[in-house]
Amino acid sequence: MKTTTYNIMKNKNSMFIISLLGMLAIFFAYLWWKSEVNSGGFECRAKMHVNMAVNICDRGYSDFDIFLSMQDNGLGYYMVLGAYTCPNLPPKVVDSTFHFTYKKNGQYYFLYLDKRESGVSNMIKIFKDDELKIKINKIDNYEYIVYLPFEQPMICKQD
């Protein structure tokens, strides 16, 4: 009788330990899966207001807002809204959205820009080229600094 009770208790303890190990394995598998889902890519939204010299005329300037959206699937877009002026000419308004694809290489992101209006390239020098190289540094869990190839960086926030 004692042997039977001992075997039953031993089996219950073994089942408990196996169940506990199974739950721990599931928990760690969930944590691993969650980290893989969250590290799928970089994603953020940014906005910046800029005043700068225009590259198409002497003593011209531009005043614009630029919006950046990068999704974690390697796609994104820029929205540019503003105006640029050249001496003795009326201001030209630019309201444009254009898309890009991007790839990460080390600390840099290479953006491959789609077709964009000529006004965007006239107002913002960096958009003349079809490829743009930017650097992104993480500040905290939800904010990044995006270093564009002109004077000031953008703060990018992840949703």
PDB file of C-alpha atoms in Angstrom:
ATOM      1  CA  MET A   1       0.000   0.000   0.000  1.00  0.00           C
ATOM      2  CA  LYS A   2       2.805   2.407   0.849  1.00  0.00           C
ATOM      3  CA  THR A   3       4.492   1.628  -2.457  1.00  0.00           C
ATOM      4  CA  THR A   4       1.278   2.417  -4.368  1.00  0.00           C
ATOM      5  CA  THR A   5       0.794   5.710  -2.500  1.00  0.00           C
ATOM      6  CA  TYR A   6       4.433   6.568  -3.068  1.00  0.00           C
ATOM      7  CA  ASN A   7       4.127   5.819  -6.811  1.00  0.00           C
ATOM      8  CA  ILE A   8       0.962   7.967  -7.067  1.00  0.00           C
ATOM      9  CA  MET A   9       2.654  10.880  -5.270  1.00  0.00           C
ATOM     10  CA  LYS A  10       5.740  10.431  -7.429  1.00  0.00           C
ATOM     11  CA  ASN A  11       3.585  10.488 -10.581  1.00  0.00           C
ATOM     12  CA  LYS A  12       1.723  13.624  -9.379  1.00  0.00           C
ATOM     13  CA  ASN A  13       5.013  15.397  -8.653  1.00  0.00           C
ATOM     14  CA  SER A  14       6.389  14.340 -12.042  1.00  0.00           C
ATOM     15  CA  MET A  15       3.238  15.591 -13.784  1.00  0.00           C
ATOM     16  CA  PHE A  16       3.457  18.876 -11.884  1.00  0.00           C
ATOM     17  CA  ILE A  17       7.109  19.352 -12.851  1.00  0.00           C
ATOM     18  CA  ILE A  18       6.412  18.444 -16.490  1.00  0.00           C
ATOM     19  CA  SER A  19       3.447  20.873 -16.563  1.00  0.00           C
ATOM     20  CA  LEU A  20       5.543  23.606 -14.986  1.00  0.00           C
ATOM     21  CA  LEU A  21       8.358  23.058 -17.491  1.00  0.00           C
ATOM     22  CA  GLY A  22       5.831  23.089 -20.334  1.00  0.00           C
ATOM     23  CA  MET A  23       4.354  26.397 -19.135  1.00  0.00           C
ATOM     24  CA  LEU A  24       7.832  27.898 -18.824  1.00  0.00           C
ATOM     25  CA  ALA A  25       8.716  26.728 -22.335  1.00  0.00           C
ATOM     26  CA  ILE A  26       5.516  28.306 -23.701  1.00  0.00           C
ATOM     27  CA  PHE A  27       6.197  31.537 -21.791  1.00  0.00           C
ATOM     28  CA  PHE A  28       9.756  31.843 -23.134  1.00  0.00           C
ATOM     29  CA  ALA A  29       8.579  30.968 -26.644  1.00  0.00           C
ATOM     30  CA  TYR A  30       5.999  33.762 -26.367  1.00  0.00           C
ATOM     31  CA  LEU A  31       8.655  36.250 -25.213  1.00  0.00           C
ATOM     32  CA  TRP A  32      10.920  35.257 -28.097  1.00  0.00           C
ATOM     33  CA  TRP A  33       8.038  35.573 -30.601  1.00  0.00           C
ATOM     34  CA  LYS A  34       7.049  38.975 -29.190  1.00  0.00           C
ATOM     35  CA  SER A  35      10.623  40.279 -29.519  1.00  0.00           C
ATOM     36  CA  GLU A  36      10.784  39.026 -33.107  1.00  0.00           C
ATOM     37  CA  VAL A  37       7.508  40.776 -33.955  1.00  0.00           C
ATOM     38  CA  ASN A  38       8.685  44.040 -32.368  1.00  0.00           C
ATOM     39  CA  SER A  39      12.071  43.960 -34.063  1.00  0.00           C
ATOM     40  CA  GLY A  40      10.599  43.490 -37.533  1.00  0.00           C
ATOM     41  CA  GLY A  41      11.769  46.918 -38.653  1.00  0.00           C
ATOM     42  CA  PHE A  42      11.960  50.576 -37.975  1.00  0.00           C
ATOM     43  CA  GLU A  43       8.790  52.657 -37.969  1.00  0.00           C
ATOM     44  CA  CYS A  44       8.236  56.300 -37.117  1.00  0.00           C
ATOM     45  CA  ARG A  45       6.598  59.613 -37.986  1.00  0.00           C
ATOM     46  CA  ALA A  46       8.289  63.029 -37.945  1.00  0.00           C
ATOM     47  CA  LYS A  47       7.530  66.665 -38.737  1.00  0.00           C
ATOM     48  CA  MET A  48       9.857  69.629 -39.083  1.00  0.00           C
ATOM     49  CA  HIS A  49       9.605  73.289 -40.119  1.00  0.00           C
ATOM     50  CA  VAL A  50      12.545  74.635 -42.123  1.00  0.00           C
ATOM     51  CA  ASN A  51      13.730  77.994 -43.490  1.00  0.00           C
ATOM     52  CA  MET A  52      16.681  77.717 -45.843  1.00  0.00           C
ATOM     53  CA  ALA A  53      18.301  79.087 -48.966  1.00  0.00           C
ATOM     54  CA  VAL A  54      16.883  77.903 -52.275  1.00  0.00           C
ATOM     55  CA  ASN A  55      19.290  76.204 -54.638  1.00  0.00           C
ATOM     56  CA  ILE A  56      17.836  77.561 -57.906  1.00  0.00           C
ATOM     57  CA  CYS A  57      18.429  81.303 -57.569  1.00  0.00           C
ATOM     58  CA  ASP A  58      20.759  83.759 -55.895  1.00  0.00           C
ATOM     59  CA  ARG A  59      19.383  85.100 -52.583  1.00  0.00           C
ATOM     60  CA  GLY A  60      16.272  82.929 -52.788  1.00  0.00           C
ATOM     61  CA  TYR A  61      14.813  81.244 -49.751  1.00  0.00           C
ATOM     62  CA  SER A  62      12.270  78.613 -48.858  1.00  0.00           C
ATOM     63  CA  ASP A  63       9.944  78.170 -45.922  1.00  0.00           C
ATOM     64  CA  PHE A  64       8.323  74.760 -45.603  1.00  0.00           C
ATOM     65  CA  ASP A  65       7.099  71.925 -43.430  1.00  0.00           C
ATOM     66  CA  ILE A  66       8.351  68.446 -44.106  1.00  0.00           C
ATOM     67  CA  PHE A  67       6.632  65.294 -42.858  1.00  0.00           C
ATOM     68  CA  LEU A  68       8.308  61.900 -42.853  1.00  0.00           C
ATOM     69  CA  SER A  69       6.650  58.523 -42.439  1.00  0.00           C
ATOM     70  CA  MET A  70       8.632  55.290 -42.430  1.00  0.00           C
ATOM     71  CA  GLN A  71       6.793  51.992 -42.098  1.00  0.00           C
ATOM     72  CA  ASP A  72       8.481  48.800 -40.936  1.00  0.00           C
ATOM     73  CA  ASN A  73       7.921  47.115 -44.310  1.00  0.00           C
ATOM     74  CA  GLY A  74      10.630  49.162 -46.062  1.00  0.00           C
ATOM     75  CA  LEU A  75       8.210  51.752 -47.442  1.00  0.00           C
ATOM     76  CA  GLY A  76       7.629  55.380 -46.580  1.00  0.00           C
ATOM     77  CA  TYR A  77       6.716  58.796 -47.850  1.00  0.00           C
ATOM     78  CA  TYR A  78       7.562  62.470 -47.544  1.00  0.00           C
ATOM     79  CA  MET A  79       5.047  65.292 -47.575  1.00  0.00           C
ATOM     80  CA  VAL A  80       6.370  68.765 -48.343  1.00  0.00           C
ATOM     81  CA  LEU A  81       4.238  71.872 -47.950  1.00  0.00           C
ATOM     82  CA  GLY A  82       5.625  75.368 -48.308  1.00  0.00           C
ATOM     83  CA  ALA A  83       6.857  78.024 -50.691  1.00  0.00           C
ATOM     84  CA  TYR A  84      10.086  79.286 -52.178  1.00  0.00           C
ATOM     85  CA  THR A  85      10.940  82.657 -53.649  1.00  0.00           C
ATOM     86  CA  CYS A  86      13.530  84.124 -55.925  1.00  0.00           C
ATOM     87  CA  PRO A  87      14.270  87.862 -56.158  1.00  0.00           C
ATOM     88  CA  ASN A  88      11.803  89.789 -58.357  1.00  0.00           C
ATOM     89  CA  LEU A  89       9.524  86.748 -58.818  1.00  0.00           C
ATOM     90  CA  PRO A  90       6.308  85.766 -57.051  1.00  0.00           C
ATOM     91  CA  PRO A  91       6.539  82.914 -54.513  1.00  0.00           C
ATOM     92  CA  LYS A  92       5.985  79.390 -55.778  1.00  0.00           C
ATOM     93  CA  VAL A  93       3.881  77.122 -53.603  1.00  0.00           C
ATOM     94  CA  VAL A  94       4.778  73.466 -53.237  1.00  0.00           C
ATOM     95  CA  ASP A  95       2.336  70.892 -51.887  1.00  0.00           C
ATOM     96  CA  SER A  96       3.635  67.443 -52.697  1.00  0.00           C
ATOM     97  CA  THR A  97       3.711  63.874 -51.441  1.00  0.00           C
ATOM     98  CA  PHE A  98       6.122  61.295 -52.788  1.00  0.00           C
ATOM     99  CA  HIS A  99       6.969  57.774 -51.753  1.00  0.00           C
ATOM    100  CA  PHE A 100      10.205  55.913 -51.219  1.00  0.00           C
ATOM    101  CA  THR A 101      11.545  52.501 -50.371  1.00  0.00           C
ATOM    102  CA  TYR A 102      14.381  52.093 -47.910  1.00  0.00           C
ATOM    103  CA  LYS A 103      16.996  49.624 -46.763  1.00  0.00           C
ATOM    104  CA  LYS A 104      19.161  49.701 -43.675  1.00  0.00           C
ATOM    105  CA  ASN A 105      22.911  49.313 -43.955  1.00  0.00           C
ATOM    106  CA  GLY A 106      24.714  49.637 -40.615  1.00  0.00           C
ATOM    107  CA  GLN A 107      23.617  52.836 -38.886  1.00  0.00           C
ATOM    108  CA  TYR A 108      22.406  54.359 -42.149  1.00  0.00           C
ATOM    109  CA  TYR A 109      19.177  54.092 -44.075  1.00  0.00           C
ATOM    110  CA  PHE A 110      19.245  54.433 -47.849  1.00  0.00           C
ATOM    111  CA  LEU A 111      16.031  55.904 -49.225  1.00  0.00           C
ATOM    112  CA  TYR A 112      15.208  55.364 -52.896  1.00  0.00           C
ATOM    113  CA  LEU A 113      12.854  58.180 -53.872  1.00  0.00           C
ATOM    114  CA  ASP A 114      10.003  57.818 -56.367  1.00  0.00           C
ATOM    115  CA  LYS A 115       9.106  60.494 -58.899  1.00  0.00           C
ATOM    116  CA  ARG A 116       8.526  63.918 -57.355  1.00  0.00           C
ATOM    117  CA  GLU A 117       7.461  67.351 -58.534  1.00  0.00           C
ATOM    118  CA  SER A 118      10.211  69.675 -59.750  1.00  0.00           C
ATOM    119  CA  GLY A 119       9.130  72.273 -57.164  1.00  0.00           C
ATOM    120  CA  VAL A 120      10.170  69.916 -54.369  1.00  0.00           C
ATOM    121  CA  SER A 121      13.653  69.516 -55.846  1.00  0.00           C
ATOM    122  CA  ASN A 122      13.924  73.261 -56.420  1.00  0.00           C
ATOM    123  CA  MET A 123      12.974  74.057 -52.857  1.00  0.00           C
ATOM    124  CA  ILE A 124      14.927  71.299 -51.079  1.00  0.00           C
ATOM    125  CA  LYS A 125      18.329  70.388 -52.526  1.00  0.00           C
ATOM    126  CA  ILE A 126      18.461  66.895 -51.061  1.00  0.00           C
ATOM    127  CA  PHE A 127      15.443  65.817 -53.097  1.00  0.00           C
ATOM    128  CA  LYS A 128      17.236  66.383 -56.416  1.00  0.00           C
ATOM    129  CA  ASP A 129      18.882  62.966 -56.100  1.00  0.00           C
ATOM    130  CA  ASP A 130      17.006  59.683 -56.382  1.00  0.00           C
ATOM    131  CA  GLU A 131      18.878  58.199 -53.412  1.00  0.00           C
ATOM    132  CA  LEU A 132      19.073  59.748 -49.974  1.00  0.00           C
ATOM    133  CA  LYS A 133      21.294  58.589 -47.112  1.00  0.00           C
ATOM    134  CA  ILE A 134      20.071  59.337 -43.577  1.00  0.00           C
ATOM    135  CA  LYS A 135      21.266  58.318 -40.136  1.00  0.00           C
ATOM    136  CA  ILE A 136      18.871  57.388 -37.347  1.00  0.00           C
ATOM    137  CA  ASN A 137      19.840  57.172 -33.664  1.00  0.00           C
ATOM    138  CA  LYS A 138      17.549  55.853 -30.968  1.00  0.00           C
ATOM    139  CA  ILE A 139      16.887  58.237 -28.059  1.00  0.00           C
ATOM    140  CA  ASP A 140      14.493  56.034 -26.091  1.00  0.00           C
ATOM    141  CA  ASN A 141      11.864  53.367 -26.785  1.00  0.00           C
ATOM    142  CA  TYR A 142       9.655  55.668 -28.840  1.00  0.00           C
ATOM    143  CA  GLU A 143      11.861  58.505 -30.135  1.00  0.00           C
ATOM    144  CA  TYR A 144      14.685  58.704 -32.643  1.00  0.00           C
ATOM    145  CA  ILE A 145      16.846  61.450 -34.126  1.00  0.00           C
ATOM    146  CA  VAL A 146      16.819  61.436 -37.917  1.00  0.00           C
ATOM    147  CA  TYR A 147      19.881  63.148 -39.389  1.00  0.00           C
ATOM    148  CA  LEU A 148      19.002  64.492 -42.818  1.00  0.00           C
ATOM    149  CA  PRO A 149      21.680  65.792 -45.202  1.00  0.00           C
ATOM    150  CA  PHE A 150      20.884  69.406 -44.331  1.00  0.00           C
ATOM    151  CA  GLU A 151      21.298  71.634 -41.342  1.00  0.00           C
ATOM    152  CA  GLN A 152      18.935  70.281 -38.694  1.00  0.00           C
ATOM    153  CA  PRO A 153      17.872  66.813 -37.540  1.00  0.00           C
ATOM    154  CA  MET A 154      14.282  65.636 -37.107  1.00  0.00           C
ATOM    155  CA  ILE A 155      12.800  63.946 -34.059  1.00  0.00           C
ATOM    156  CA  CYS A 156      10.965  60.840 -35.158  1.00  0.00           C
ATOM    157  CA  LYS A 157       8.331  59.223 -32.933  1.00  0.00           C
ATOM    158  CA  GLN A 158       7.310  55.618 -33.108  1.00  0.00           C
ATOM    159  CA  ASP A 159       3.609  54.854 -32.614  1.00  0.00           C
TER     160      ASP A 159
END
